[in-house]
Coordinates of C-alpha atoms in Angstrom, one line a residue:
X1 CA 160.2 180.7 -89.2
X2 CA 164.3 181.7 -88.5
X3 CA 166.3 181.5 -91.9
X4 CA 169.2 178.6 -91.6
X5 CA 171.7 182.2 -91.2
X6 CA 169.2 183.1 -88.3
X7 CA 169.8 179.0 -87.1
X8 CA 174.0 179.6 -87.1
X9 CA 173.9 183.0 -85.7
X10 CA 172.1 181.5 -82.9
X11 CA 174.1 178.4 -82.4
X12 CA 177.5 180.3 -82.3
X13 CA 176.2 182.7 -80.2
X14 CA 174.9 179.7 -77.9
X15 CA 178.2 178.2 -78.2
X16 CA 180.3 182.0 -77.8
X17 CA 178.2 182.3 -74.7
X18 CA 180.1 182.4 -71.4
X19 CA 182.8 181.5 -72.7
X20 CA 186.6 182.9 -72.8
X21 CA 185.5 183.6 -76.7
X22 CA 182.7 185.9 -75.2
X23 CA 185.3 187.6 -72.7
X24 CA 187.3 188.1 -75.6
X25 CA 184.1 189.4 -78.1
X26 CA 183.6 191.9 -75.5
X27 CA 187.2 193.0 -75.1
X28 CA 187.3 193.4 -78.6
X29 CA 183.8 195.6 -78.8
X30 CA 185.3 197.4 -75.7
X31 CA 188.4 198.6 -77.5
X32 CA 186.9 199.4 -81.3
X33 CA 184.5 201.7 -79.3
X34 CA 187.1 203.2 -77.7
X35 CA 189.4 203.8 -80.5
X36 CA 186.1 204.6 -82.8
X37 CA 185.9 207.6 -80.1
X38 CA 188.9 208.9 -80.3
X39 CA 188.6 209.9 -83.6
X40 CA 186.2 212.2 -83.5
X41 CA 184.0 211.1 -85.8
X42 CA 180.3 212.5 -86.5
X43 CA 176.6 210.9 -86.5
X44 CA 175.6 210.3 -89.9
X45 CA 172.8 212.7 -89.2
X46 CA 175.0 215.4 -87.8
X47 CA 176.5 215.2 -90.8
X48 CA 173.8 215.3 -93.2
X49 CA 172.4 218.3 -91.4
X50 CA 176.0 220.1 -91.8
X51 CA 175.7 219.3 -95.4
X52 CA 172.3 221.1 -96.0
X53 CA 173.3 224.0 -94.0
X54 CA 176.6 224.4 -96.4
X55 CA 173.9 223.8 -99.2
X56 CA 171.7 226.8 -97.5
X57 CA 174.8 228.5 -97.2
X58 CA 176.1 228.3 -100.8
X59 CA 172.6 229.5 -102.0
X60 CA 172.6 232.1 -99.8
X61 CA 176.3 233.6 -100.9
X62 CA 175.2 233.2 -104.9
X63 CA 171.8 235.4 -104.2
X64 CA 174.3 238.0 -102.6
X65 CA 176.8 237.4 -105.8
X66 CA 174.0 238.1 -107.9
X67 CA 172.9 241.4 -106.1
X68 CA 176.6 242.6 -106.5
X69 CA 176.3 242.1 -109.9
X70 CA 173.5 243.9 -110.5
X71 CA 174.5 247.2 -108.4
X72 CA 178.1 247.1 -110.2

């Protein structure tokens, strides 16, 4: 059974449906994406992956601290 949102969603969309309004939805959509592009951005899973290897990383440079400590 759809929720009374679902029941709206669907009307409007029903009503938005060729229509101007959906020429203009898609313009819209159309441009945000293309502005959204242009700034470069990153996947949220490119970034968490960038994040662990700076995590690796940072481990990695403390272990090699720690040996210079030792050896001084």
């Amino acid at each position: 059974m759809s929720s009374p949102f679902d029941m709206i969603q669907k009307n409007v969309q029903d009503l938005i449906s060729n229509t101007p309004i959906e020429d203009i939805q898609n313009n819209v959509k159309s441009i945000v994406s293309q502005a959204l592009s242009k700034l470069d951005l990153v996947t949220r899973d490119e970034f968490n992956t960038q994040v662990e290897l700076v995590k690796d990383l940072q481990e990695r440079v403390e272990a090699l601290e720690a040996k210079l400590q030792e050896n001084e």
